[in-house]
Amino acid sequence: MSLFKKLLTFATLTVLAASAQAATAYLIGDSTVCNYATSYFPRMGWGQRLPNYVQSTLVVSNKALSGRSSKSFYDEGAWTPIKAALKSGDYVFIQFGHNDEKSDDATRYTSPYTTYQQYLSIYIDDAKAKGAIPILVTPVERNSWSGGVIKASHGNYPDAMRKLATTKGVPLIDLTALSTAKYQSLGQSYTTTLVFLNLTAGQYANYPSGNTDNTHFQQNGADIIVRLVVGAIKSSSNAQLKTLATQLK
């Protein structure tokens, strides 16, 4: 074998070995997290922007699905292939709440301190059993204001997740609190028109008649939210998040 072929073979094996060892960050959640086709632009979930903030040593696999709750994501079988693929050293970001609140839909509704915590616990326990690291993320806040102040819209779900994180001893990113503070600092006008998917007629080709949406993000909003997530990881004193922080840009 020529020296060139030997070097090429070595380089190929090195790349394959690095790829095999790369950790994967799985994201499970709802429409505020998931990826969207270009036909929805500028609508984006924060998870869609996360690959821009990670090193090559971390692979982002965004498995979040629009309209899902902690219950329906599991009951529909979306968790099964993720669980099967998990390996030691992987991460699982878990953000549910928006659709768990839909009390008129038995396929999605969960009660904060009972079934919500029970379904979250399935993801936590399954991830730990595979040597992966579960990370709870409280539901990102909606754009709802009263007298210039952001209104809480998620009831007891964020508190239930915080308590579960303590009970289970898993890392928590309090995106409810972080997003609330961020919207407040940006102000109602900026948040409404440049974070959420509130668009004027003709502003974007995919929304010729405009759009009103105070739950989902446009690209700028998704970037703002994912930077909150990345910032929380980098500033955390949690040992597991400190390790993850080394794989972020």
Coordinates of C-alpha atoms in Angstrom, one line a residue:
M1 CA 0.0 0.0 0.0
S2 CA 1.4 3.4 -1.0
L3 CA 2.1 6.1 1.7
F4 CA -0.7 8.2 0.3
K5 CA -3.3 5.4 0.6
K6 CA -2.1 4.6 4.1
L7 CA -2.5 8.3 5.1
L8 CA -6.0 8.4 3.4
T9 CA -7.0 5.2 5.2
F10 CA -5.8 6.5 8.6
A11 CA -7.7 9.8 8.0
T12 CA -10.9 8.0 7.1
L13 CA -10.7 5.8 10.2
T14 CA -10.0 8.8 12.4
V15 CA -13.1 10.6 11.1
L16 CA -15.2 7.5 11.6
A17 CA -13.9 7.0 15.1
A18 CA -14.7 10.6 16.0
S19 CA -18.1 10.3 14.5
A20 CA -18.8 7.1 16.4
Q21 CA -17.8 8.8 19.7
A22 CA -19.8 12.0 19.1
A23 CA -22.5 12.6 21.7
T24 CA -26.0 13.3 20.5
A25 CA -28.3 15.9 22.0
Y26 CA -31.9 14.7 21.4
L27 CA -34.7 17.2 21.8
I28 CA -38.2 16.1 22.6
G29 CA -41.1 18.5 23.0
D30 CA -43.7 20.5 21.1
S31 CA -44.1 23.1 18.4
T32 CA -42.1 25.7 20.2
V33 CA -39.1 23.4 19.9
C34 CA -39.5 21.5 16.7
N35 CA -38.1 22.0 13.2
Y36 CA -40.2 23.5 10.4
A37 CA -40.0 23.2 6.6
T38 CA -39.1 26.3 4.6
S39 CA -42.7 26.6 3.5
Y40 CA -43.4 27.8 7.1
F41 CA -40.5 30.4 7.2
P42 CA -40.0 32.5 9.3
R43 CA -41.7 30.2 11.8
M44 CA -39.1 28.2 13.7
G45 CA -38.8 26.3 17.0
W46 CA -35.8 27.1 19.2
G47 CA -34.5 23.6 18.7
Q48 CA -34.2 24.3 15.0
R49 CA -31.5 26.9 15.7
L50 CA -29.5 24.9 18.3
P51 CA -27.1 23.3 15.7
N52 CA -25.7 26.8 15.2
Y53 CA -24.5 26.9 18.8
V54 CA -22.8 23.5 19.2
Q55 CA -19.3 22.2 18.4
S56 CA -18.8 19.3 15.9
T57 CA -18.4 17.0 18.9
L58 CA -22.1 17.2 19.5
V59 CA -24.8 16.1 17.1
V60 CA -28.3 17.7 17.5
S61 CA -31.2 15.5 16.8
N62 CA -34.4 17.5 17.1
K63 CA -37.3 15.0 17.5
A64 CA -39.8 17.5 18.9
L65 CA -43.3 17.3 17.3
S66 CA -45.9 20.0 16.9
G67 CA -49.0 19.6 19.1
R68 CA -47.6 16.9 21.4
S69 CA -47.8 16.7 25.1
S70 CA -45.6 14.6 27.5
K71 CA -48.4 12.0 27.2
S72 CA -49.2 12.0 23.5
F73 CA -45.5 12.0 22.5
Y74 CA -45.1 8.8 24.5
D75 CA -48.4 7.2 23.7
E76 CA -48.0 7.7 19.9
G77 CA -44.7 5.9 20.0
A78 CA -42.4 8.9 19.2
W79 CA -40.2 8.1 22.2
T80 CA -39.6 4.4 21.2
P81 CA -37.0 4.9 18.5
I82 CA -35.2 7.6 20.5
K83 CA -34.9 5.3 23.5
A84 CA -33.6 2.5 21.3
A85 CA -30.9 4.8 19.8
L86 CA -29.7 6.4 23.1
K87 CA -26.1 5.6 24.1
S88 CA -24.0 6.5 27.1
G89 CA -23.0 10.2 27.1
D90 CA -26.0 11.4 25.0
Y91 CA -28.3 14.2 26.2
V92 CA -32.1 14.4 26.2
F93 CA -33.7 17.8 26.4
I94 CA -37.3 17.4 27.6
Q95 CA -39.7 20.4 27.2
F96 CA -43.4 19.8 27.5
G97 CA -46.3 21.7 29.0
H98 CA -48.1 23.8 26.3
N99 CA -50.3 20.9 25.2
D100 CA -50.4 19.1 28.5
E101 CA -52.6 22.0 29.6
K102 CA -55.4 21.1 27.1
S103 CA -57.9 19.7 29.6
D104 CA -60.5 19.2 26.8
D105 CA -58.3 16.7 25.0
A106 CA -57.9 13.4 26.9
T107 CA -55.1 12.2 24.4
R108 CA -52.9 15.1 25.5
Y109 CA -54.0 16.4 28.9
T110 CA -51.9 15.6 32.0
S111 CA -52.3 16.9 35.6
P112 CA -49.2 18.8 36.8
Y113 CA -48.4 17.0 39.9
T114 CA -49.5 13.5 38.8
T115 CA -49.6 12.3 35.2
Y116 CA -47.4 15.2 33.9
Q117 CA -44.6 14.2 36.4
Q118 CA -45.2 10.5 35.6
Y119 CA -44.7 10.9 31.9
L120 CA -41.7 13.1 32.4
S121 CA -40.3 10.4 34.7
I122 CA -40.5 7.8 31.9
Y123 CA -38.2 9.9 29.7
I124 CA -35.9 10.6 32.7
D125 CA -35.7 7.0 33.8
D126 CA -35.3 5.5 30.3
A127 CA -32.5 8.0 29.5
K128 CA -30.6 7.3 32.7
A129 CA -30.9 3.5 32.1
K130 CA -29.1 4.0 28.8
G131 CA -26.4 6.1 30.4
A132 CA -27.8 9.3 28.8
I133 CA -28.3 12.6 30.6
P134 CA -31.9 13.9 30.8
I135 CA -32.3 17.7 31.0
L136 CA -35.7 19.1 32.0
V137 CA -36.7 22.4 30.3
T138 CA -39.7 24.2 31.7
P139 CA -42.1 25.4 29.0
V140 CA -41.2 28.6 27.2
E141 CA -43.6 31.4 28.1
R142 CA -46.2 32.7 25.7
N143 CA -46.7 36.4 24.6
S144 CA -49.4 37.5 27.0
W145 CA -49.3 40.9 28.7
S146 CA -51.3 42.9 31.2
G147 CA -50.4 46.4 32.1
G148 CA -46.9 46.1 30.5
V149 CA -46.1 42.9 32.4
I150 CA -45.8 39.4 31.1
K151 CA -48.6 37.1 32.4
A152 CA -47.8 33.5 33.4
S153 CA -49.7 31.2 31.2
H154 CA -48.6 27.7 32.2
G155 CA -50.2 27.3 35.6
N156 CA -48.5 24.7 37.8
Y157 CA -46.7 22.9 35.1
P158 CA -43.3 24.8 35.5
D159 CA -43.5 24.3 39.3
A160 CA -44.3 20.6 38.8
M161 CA -41.2 20.2 36.6
R162 CA -39.0 22.1 38.9
K163 CA -40.0 19.9 41.8
L164 CA -39.5 16.7 39.7
A165 CA -36.0 17.8 38.8
T166 CA -35.1 18.1 42.5
T167 CA -36.7 14.8 43.3
K168 CA -35.0 13.0 40.4
G169 CA -31.7 14.8 40.8
V170 CA -31.6 15.9 37.1
P171 CA -30.5 19.2 35.5
L172 CA -33.1 21.8 34.9
I173 CA -33.2 24.8 32.6
D174 CA -36.0 27.1 33.8
L175 CA -36.9 28.5 30.4
T176 CA -40.3 29.7 31.8
A177 CA -38.5 32.1 34.1
L178 CA -35.7 33.0 31.6
S179 CA -38.1 33.8 28.7
T180 CA -40.4 35.8 31.0
A181 CA -37.5 38.0 32.1
K182 CA -36.2 38.3 28.5
Y183 CA -39.6 39.4 27.1
Q184 CA -39.9 41.9 29.9
S185 CA -36.5 43.4 29.1
L186 CA -37.2 43.6 25.4
G187 CA -40.6 45.2 25.9
Q188 CA -44.0 44.3 24.6
S189 CA -43.7 45.9 21.2
Y190 CA -40.4 44.2 20.3
T191 CA -41.5 40.9 21.7
T192 CA -44.8 40.9 19.9
T193 CA -43.5 41.9 16.5
L194 CA -39.9 40.5 16.4
V195 CA -40.0 37.5 18.7
F196 CA -43.4 35.9 18.1
L197 CA -45.0 35.0 14.7
N198 CA -47.1 38.2 14.4
L199 CA -46.6 39.4 10.8
T200 CA -48.1 42.1 8.7
A201 CA -49.7 41.4 5.3
G202 CA -47.0 41.0 2.6
Q203 CA -44.1 40.9 5.1
Y204 CA -43.3 37.3 4.2
A205 CA -44.3 35.3 1.1
N206 CA -45.5 32.3 3.2
Y207 CA -48.0 34.6 5.0
P208 CA -49.4 36.9 2.3
S209 CA -52.3 38.0 4.6
G210 CA -50.1 38.4 7.6
N211 CA -50.3 36.3 10.8
T212 CA -51.3 36.5 14.5
D213 CA -49.6 34.0 16.8
N214 CA -48.4 34.6 20.3
T215 CA -47.2 31.1 21.0
H216 CA -44.7 30.3 18.2
F217 CA -41.5 32.1 17.1
Q218 CA -40.1 33.7 14.0
Q219 CA -36.4 33.1 13.3
N220 CA -35.2 36.0 15.4
G221 CA -37.3 34.8 18.3
A222 CA -36.1 31.2 18.0
D223 CA -32.5 32.6 18.1
I224 CA -33.3 34.6 21.2
I225 CA -34.8 31.6 23.0
V226 CA -32.0 29.2 22.1
R227 CA -29.4 31.7 23.3
L228 CA -31.2 31.6 26.7
V229 CA -30.9 27.8 26.7
V230 CA -27.2 28.0 25.8
G231 CA -26.5 30.7 28.3
A232 CA -28.2 28.7 31.0
I233 CA -26.0 25.7 30.3
K234 CA -22.8 27.8 30.2
S235 CA -23.6 29.5 33.5
S236 CA -24.9 26.4 35.4
S237 CA -23.0 25.0 38.3
N238 CA -24.4 21.5 37.6
A239 CA -21.6 19.1 36.8
Q240 CA -23.4 17.5 33.9
L241 CA -24.3 20.8 32.3
K242 CA -20.7 22.0 32.8
T243 CA -19.6 19.0 30.7
L244 CA -22.2 19.8 28.0
A245 CA -21.0 23.5 28.0
T246 CA -17.6 22.4 26.7
Q247 CA -19.4 21.2 23.5
L248 CA -21.1 24.5 22.9
K249 CA -19.7 27.4 20.8

